Amino acid sequence: MTRDIDAATLSASQSAAIHPVLFVELLFDGGAVRFHSELGEIVTGGNTYTGTGRLGSVSPVQEDTELARSTLSLSLSGLPTDIVAAVLNESFQGRRATLSLGYFDTANQLVADPVVLYRGRMDTVSIEQGQDLTVTISVESRFAAWDRPLERRYNDADQQARYPGDLGMQFVEQAVNKELFWGITAS
């Protein structure tokens, strides 16, 4: 997959002393939860990310030339309680998750906008209580949805549920058993 990496980020990634920072964005019904692997708050792309000091672990990002599903595993520990509460109390399955990578300069300032490493949908969450609370989130690529059947019915009831007031499917059910005479006059 080709990525647009600006010159400042590319230069920072190739310098002798690098200072990478990971950004995670989890979108829930109640709003987005954003955090990063350093301390303090960082504003990038118009969004504020809360620092956790550490993220735990991130599995390697897998990419190939095939259109196949890949899974990313985020193990998050040392999270603030509001983030843990959002993960525990919100509906998470199928919600978007994004992992990005940025770099700090020698003055601990973000060099440029972070580069998206992985974007997918949250699938499963497991919680482990040890010395620290660890939340592991499995994120599937968008290709995982290709295995799932579409839950769409082409009838008036389904159309009204999706687009109230739309009459485009109003007569579909009547047309199923309708006998049509083409090129013949009915007697």
PDB file of C-alpha atoms in Angstrom:
ATOM      1  CA  MET A   1       0.000   0.000   0.000  1.00  0.00           C
ATOM      2  CA  THR A   2       1.441   3.352  -1.001  1.00  0.00           C
ATOM      3  CA  ARG A   3       1.527   5.953   1.726  1.00  0.00           C
ATOM      4  CA  ASP A   4       1.952   9.693   1.467  1.00  0.00           C
ATOM      5  CA  ILE A   5       4.817  10.528   3.795  1.00  0.00           C
ATOM      6  CA  ASP A   6       5.890  14.144   3.924  1.00  0.00           C
ATOM      7  CA  ALA A   7       9.572  15.048   3.775  1.00  0.00           C
ATOM      8  CA  ALA A   8       9.776  16.073   7.468  1.00  0.00           C
ATOM      9  CA  THR A   9       8.447  12.705   8.682  1.00  0.00           C
ATOM     10  CA  LEU A  10      10.697  10.793   6.305  1.00  0.00           C
ATOM     11  CA  SER A  11      13.719  12.785   7.477  1.00  0.00           C
ATOM     12  CA  ALA A  12      12.807  12.240  11.159  1.00  0.00           C
ATOM     13  CA  SER A  13      12.466   8.489  10.611  1.00  0.00           C
ATOM     14  CA  GLN A  14      15.931   8.304   9.054  1.00  0.00           C
ATOM     15  CA  SER A  15      17.812  10.514  11.505  1.00  0.00           C
ATOM     16  CA  ALA A  16      20.470   9.101  13.844  1.00  0.00           C
ATOM     17  CA  ALA A  17      18.354   9.628  16.970  1.00  0.00           C
ATOM     18  CA  ILE A  18      14.659   8.960  16.438  1.00  0.00           C
ATOM     19  CA  HIS A  19      11.818   9.547  18.881  1.00  0.00           C
ATOM     20  CA  PRO A  20       8.711   7.762  17.573  1.00  0.00           C
ATOM     21  CA  VAL A  21       5.258   8.193  19.096  1.00  0.00           C
ATOM     22  CA  LEU A  22       2.220   5.975  18.430  1.00  0.00           C
ATOM     23  CA  PHE A  23      -1.277   7.414  18.177  1.00  0.00           C
ATOM     24  CA  VAL A  24      -4.430   5.326  18.670  1.00  0.00           C
ATOM     25  CA  GLU A  25      -7.941   6.492  17.837  1.00  0.00           C
ATOM     26  CA  LEU A  26     -10.951   4.347  18.818  1.00  0.00           C
ATOM     27  CA  LEU A  27     -14.373   5.523  17.643  1.00  0.00           C
ATOM     28  CA  PHE A  28     -17.290   4.606  19.916  1.00  0.00           C
ATOM     29  CA  ASP A  29     -20.956   5.619  19.848  1.00  0.00           C
ATOM     30  CA  GLY A  30     -20.291   8.003  22.737  1.00  0.00           C
ATOM     31  CA  GLY A  31     -17.407   9.673  20.902  1.00  0.00           C
ATOM     32  CA  ALA A  32     -13.792   9.124  20.003  1.00  0.00           C
ATOM     33  CA  VAL A  33     -11.128   7.962  22.449  1.00  0.00           C
ATOM     34  CA  ARG A  34      -7.670   9.153  21.445  1.00  0.00           C
ATOM     35  CA  PHE A  35      -4.373   8.477  23.174  1.00  0.00           C
ATOM     36  CA  HIS A  36      -0.666   8.301  22.418  1.00  0.00           C
ATOM     37  CA  SER A  37       2.425   6.588  23.774  1.00  0.00           C
ATOM     38  CA  GLU A  38       4.035   9.647  25.395  1.00  0.00           C
ATOM     39  CA  LEU A  39       3.019  11.915  28.285  1.00  0.00           C
ATOM     40  CA  GLY A  40       0.793  14.980  28.168  1.00  0.00           C
ATOM     41  CA  GLU A  41      -1.644  16.051  25.510  1.00  0.00           C
ATOM     42  CA  ILE A  42      -0.816  16.342  21.811  1.00  0.00           C
ATOM     43  CA  VAL A  43      -3.042  18.115  19.316  1.00  0.00           C
ATOM     44  CA  THR A  44      -2.712  16.877  15.751  1.00  0.00           C
ATOM     45  CA  GLY A  45      -5.145  16.976  12.870  1.00  0.00           C
ATOM     46  CA  GLY A  46      -7.509  19.062  15.000  1.00  0.00           C
ATOM     47  CA  ASN A  47      -7.838  16.254  17.591  1.00  0.00           C
ATOM     48  CA  THR A  48      -6.437  16.045  21.110  1.00  0.00           C
ATOM     49  CA  TYR A  49      -4.656  12.824  22.092  1.00  0.00           C
ATOM     50  CA  THR A  50      -4.113  11.961  25.767  1.00  0.00           C
ATOM     51  CA  GLY A  51      -0.729  10.617  26.790  1.00  0.00           C
ATOM     52  CA  THR A  52      -0.573   7.258  28.534  1.00  0.00           C
ATOM     53  CA  GLY A  53       3.195   7.065  28.928  1.00  0.00           C
ATOM     54  CA  ARG A  54       3.114   3.634  27.345  1.00  0.00           C
ATOM     55  CA  LEU A  55       0.763   1.634  25.216  1.00  0.00           C
ATOM     56  CA  GLY A  56       1.748  -1.910  26.107  1.00  0.00           C
ATOM     57  CA  SER A  57       2.350  -3.696  22.845  1.00  0.00           C
ATOM     58  CA  VAL A  58       1.285  -3.507  19.236  1.00  0.00           C
ATOM     59  CA  SER A  59       1.490  -6.531  16.967  1.00  0.00           C
ATOM     60  CA  PRO A  60       3.325  -6.103  13.667  1.00  0.00           C
ATOM     61  CA  VAL A  61       1.257  -4.545  10.909  1.00  0.00           C
ATOM     62  CA  GLN A  62       0.872  -7.117   8.150  1.00  0.00           C
ATOM     63  CA  GLU A  63       0.442  -6.085   4.524  1.00  0.00           C
ATOM     64  CA  ASP A  64       0.692  -8.045   1.316  1.00  0.00           C
ATOM     65  CA  THR A  65      -0.367  -7.720  -2.291  1.00  0.00           C
ATOM     66  CA  GLU A  66      -3.337 -10.045  -1.813  1.00  0.00           C
ATOM     67  CA  LEU A  67      -6.697  -8.649  -0.742  1.00  0.00           C
ATOM     68  CA  ALA A  68      -6.749 -10.713   2.441  1.00  0.00           C
ATOM     69  CA  ARG A  69      -7.779  -9.975   5.988  1.00  0.00           C
ATOM     70  CA  SER A  70      -5.146  -8.975   8.491  1.00  0.00           C
ATOM     71  CA  THR A  71      -5.515  -8.465  12.216  1.00  0.00           C
ATOM     72  CA  LEU A  72      -3.785  -5.996  14.499  1.00  0.00           C
ATOM     73  CA  SER A  73      -3.604  -6.599  18.234  1.00  0.00           C
ATOM     74  CA  LEU A  74      -3.322  -3.613  20.592  1.00  0.00           C
ATOM     75  CA  SER A  75      -2.437  -4.445  24.197  1.00  0.00           C
ATOM     76  CA  LEU A  76      -3.037  -1.323  26.233  1.00  0.00           C
ATOM     77  CA  SER A  77      -1.899  -0.929  29.816  1.00  0.00           C
ATOM     78  CA  GLY A  78      -1.585   2.020  32.147  1.00  0.00           C
ATOM     79  CA  LEU A  79      -4.615   3.677  30.587  1.00  0.00           C
ATOM     80  CA  PRO A  80      -6.515   6.461  32.335  1.00  0.00           C
ATOM     81  CA  THR A  81      -9.752   5.257  33.950  1.00  0.00           C
ATOM     82  CA  ASP A  82     -11.983   7.232  31.562  1.00  0.00           C
ATOM     83  CA  ILE A  83     -10.480   5.415  28.591  1.00  0.00           C
ATOM     84  CA  VAL A  84     -10.871   2.020  30.305  1.00  0.00           C
ATOM     85  CA  ALA A  85     -14.497   2.907  31.150  1.00  0.00           C
ATOM     86  CA  ALA A  86     -15.190   3.777  27.514  1.00  0.00           C
ATOM     87  CA  VAL A  87     -13.750   0.449  26.344  1.00  0.00           C
ATOM     88  CA  LEU A  88     -15.723  -1.489  28.961  1.00  0.00           C
ATOM     89  CA  ASN A  89     -19.067   0.301  28.699  1.00  0.00           C
ATOM     90  CA  GLU A  90     -19.356   1.195  25.017  1.00  0.00           C
ATOM     91  CA  SER A  91     -20.405  -0.997  22.137  1.00  0.00           C
ATOM     92  CA  PHE A  92     -17.116  -1.626  20.371  1.00  0.00           C
ATOM     93  CA  GLN A  93     -17.555  -4.351  17.771  1.00  0.00           C
ATOM     94  CA  GLY A  94     -17.366  -3.017  14.240  1.00  0.00           C
ATOM     95  CA  ARG A  95     -16.275   0.466  15.350  1.00  0.00           C
ATOM     96  CA  ARG A  96     -13.319   2.114  13.622  1.00  0.00           C
ATOM     97  CA  ALA A  97      -9.808   2.026  15.048  1.00  0.00           C
ATOM     98  CA  THR A  98      -6.737   3.767  13.655  1.00  0.00           C
ATOM     99  CA  LEU A  99      -3.060   3.361  14.537  1.00  0.00           C
ATOM    100  CA  SER A 100      -0.705   6.147  13.422  1.00  0.00           C
ATOM    101  CA  LEU A 101       3.003   6.845  13.809  1.00  0.00           C
ATOM    102  CA  GLY A 102       4.621  10.227  14.311  1.00  0.00           C
ATOM    103  CA  TYR A 103       8.029  11.514  15.372  1.00  0.00           C
ATOM    104  CA  PHE A 104       9.229  14.114  17.867  1.00  0.00           C
ATOM    105  CA  ASP A 105      12.132  16.417  17.188  1.00  0.00           C
ATOM    106  CA  THR A 106      14.847  17.214  19.748  1.00  0.00           C
ATOM    107  CA  ALA A 107      12.554  19.814  21.389  1.00  0.00           C
ATOM    108  CA  ASN A 108       9.819  17.158  21.882  1.00  0.00           C
ATOM    109  CA  GLN A 109       7.589  18.753  19.260  1.00  0.00           C
ATOM    110  CA  LEU A 110       5.693  16.689  16.707  1.00  0.00           C
ATOM    111  CA  VAL A 111       7.581  16.920  13.405  1.00  0.00           C
ATOM    112  CA  ALA A 112       4.519  16.609  11.128  1.00  0.00           C
ATOM    113  CA  ASP A 113       1.136  14.927  11.030  1.00  0.00           C
ATOM    114  CA  PRO A 114       1.366  11.241  11.973  1.00  0.00           C
ATOM    115  CA  VAL A 115       1.245   8.628   9.214  1.00  0.00           C
ATOM    116  CA  VAL A 116      -1.611   6.104   9.352  1.00  0.00           C
ATOM    117  CA  LEU A 117      -0.143   2.623   9.798  1.00  0.00           C
ATOM    118  CA  TYR A 118      -3.356   0.646  10.144  1.00  0.00           C
ATOM    119  CA  ARG A 119      -7.061   1.362   9.905  1.00  0.00           C
ATOM    120  CA  GLY A 120      -9.692  -1.230  10.656  1.00  0.00           C
ATOM    121  CA  ARG A 121     -12.648  -2.208  12.819  1.00  0.00           C
ATOM    122  CA  MET A 122     -12.547  -3.382  16.419  1.00  0.00           C
ATOM    123  CA  ASP A 123     -13.499  -7.028  16.734  1.00  0.00           C
ATOM    124  CA  THR A 124     -12.857  -8.432  20.207  1.00  0.00           C
ATOM    125  CA  VAL A 125     -11.700  -7.034  23.539  1.00  0.00           C
ATOM    126  CA  SER A 126     -10.145  -8.997  26.379  1.00  0.00           C
ATOM    127  CA  ILE A 127      -9.260  -7.631  29.808  1.00  0.00           C
ATOM    128  CA  GLU A 128      -6.532  -8.967  32.056  1.00  0.00           C
ATOM    129  CA  GLN A 129      -6.198  -7.848  35.670  1.00  0.00           C
ATOM    130  CA  GLY A 130      -2.655  -8.179  36.953  1.00  0.00           C
ATOM    131  CA  GLN A 131      -0.437  -5.574  38.540  1.00  0.00           C
ATOM    132  CA  ASP A 132      -1.858  -3.256  35.863  1.00  0.00           C
ATOM    133  CA  LEU A 133      -5.129  -3.515  34.002  1.00  0.00           C
ATOM    134  CA  THR A 134      -4.390  -4.616  30.423  1.00  0.00           C
ATOM    135  CA  VAL A 135      -6.963  -4.264  27.660  1.00  0.00           C
ATOM    136  CA  THR A 136      -6.244  -6.148  24.435  1.00  0.00           C
ATOM    137  CA  ILE A 137      -8.201  -5.035  21.385  1.00  0.00           C
ATOM    138  CA  SER A 138      -8.245  -7.057  18.196  1.00  0.00           C
ATOM    139  CA  VAL A 139      -8.654  -4.853  15.117  1.00  0.00           C
ATOM    140  CA  GLU A 140      -9.526  -6.418  11.755  1.00  0.00           C
ATOM    141  CA  SER A 141      -8.821  -4.890   8.382  1.00  0.00           C
ATOM    142  CA  ARG A 142     -11.686  -3.774   6.187  1.00  0.00           C
ATOM    143  CA  PHE A 143     -11.214  -6.899   4.071  1.00  0.00           C
ATOM    144  CA  ALA A 144     -12.604  -9.001   6.930  1.00  0.00           C
ATOM    145  CA  ALA A 145     -16.070  -7.692   6.040  1.00  0.00           C
ATOM    146  CA  TRP A 146     -15.916  -9.418   2.654  1.00  0.00           C
ATOM    147  CA  ASP A 147     -16.614 -12.759   4.381  1.00  0.00           C
ATOM    148  CA  ARG A 148     -19.812 -11.491   5.973  1.00  0.00           C
ATOM    149  CA  PRO A 149     -23.118 -11.596   4.118  1.00  0.00           C
ATOM    150  CA  LEU A 150     -24.913  -8.323   3.499  1.00  0.00           C
ATOM    151  CA  GLU A 151     -27.972  -7.919   5.669  1.00  0.00           C
ATOM    152  CA  ARG A 152     -30.056  -6.057   3.120  1.00  0.00           C
ATOM    153  CA  ARG A 153     -33.527  -6.896   1.885  1.00  0.00           C
ATOM    154  CA  TYR A 154     -34.789  -5.230  -1.250  1.00  0.00           C
ATOM    155  CA  ASN A 155     -38.324  -4.548  -0.072  1.00  0.00           C
ATOM    156  CA  ASP A 156     -40.329  -1.562   1.127  1.00  0.00           C
ATOM    157  CA  ALA A 157     -39.896  -2.333   4.850  1.00  0.00           C
ATOM    158  CA  ASP A 158     -36.082  -2.377   4.591  1.00  0.00           C
ATOM    159  CA  GLN A 159     -36.077   0.777   2.467  1.00  0.00           C
ATOM    160  CA  GLN A 160     -38.298   2.589   4.992  1.00  0.00           C
ATOM    161  CA  ALA A 161     -36.005   1.524   7.859  1.00  0.00           C
ATOM    162  CA  ARG A 162     -32.970   2.965   6.066  1.00  0.00           C
ATOM    163  CA  TYR A 163     -34.584   5.942   4.330  1.00  0.00           C
ATOM    164  CA  PRO A 164     -37.929   6.912   5.901  1.00  0.00           C
ATOM    165  CA  GLY A 165     -40.362   8.363   3.389  1.00  0.00           C
ATOM    166  CA  ASP A 166     -38.567   6.988   0.317  1.00  0.00           C
ATOM    167  CA  LEU A 167     -41.084   5.290  -1.985  1.00  0.00           C
ATOM    168  CA  GLY A 168     -38.574   3.702  -4.379  1.00  0.00           C
ATOM    169  CA  MET A 169     -39.355   0.137  -3.242  1.00  0.00           C
ATOM    170  CA  GLN A 170     -43.071   0.632  -2.616  1.00  0.00           C
ATOM    171  CA  PHE A 171     -44.308  -1.778  -5.295  1.00  0.00           C
ATOM    172  CA  VAL A 172     -41.444  -4.314  -5.348  1.00  0.00           C
ATOM    173  CA  GLU A 173     -43.360  -7.024  -3.482  1.00  0.00           C
ATOM    174  CA  GLN A 174     -46.353  -6.713  -5.836  1.00  0.00           C
ATOM    175  CA  ALA A 175     -44.086  -6.970  -8.883  1.00  0.00           C
ATOM    176  CA  VAL A 176     -42.711 -10.390  -7.866  1.00  0.00           C
ATOM    177  CA  ASN A 177     -45.751 -12.356  -9.050  1.00  0.00           C
ATOM    178  CA  LYS A 178     -46.914  -9.873 -11.668  1.00  0.00           C
ATOM    179  CA  GLU A 179     -47.491 -11.392 -15.096  1.00  0.00           C
ATOM    180  CA  LEU A 180     -46.162  -9.173 -17.868  1.00  0.00           C
ATOM    181  CA  PHE A 181     -47.245  -9.343 -21.500  1.00  0.00           C
ATOM    182  CA  TRP A 182     -44.517  -8.131 -23.783  1.00  0.00           C
ATOM    183  CA  GLY A 183     -45.376  -7.454 -27.383  1.00  0.00           C
ATOM    184  CA  ILE A 184     -48.703  -9.276 -27.076  1.00  0.00           C
ATOM    185  CA  THR A 185     -52.040  -7.683 -26.529  1.00  0.00           C
ATOM    186  CA  ALA A 186     -53.940  -9.110 -23.611  1.00  0.00           C
ATOM    187  CA  SER A 187     -57.416 -10.300 -24.438  1.00  0.00           C
TER     188      SER A 187
END
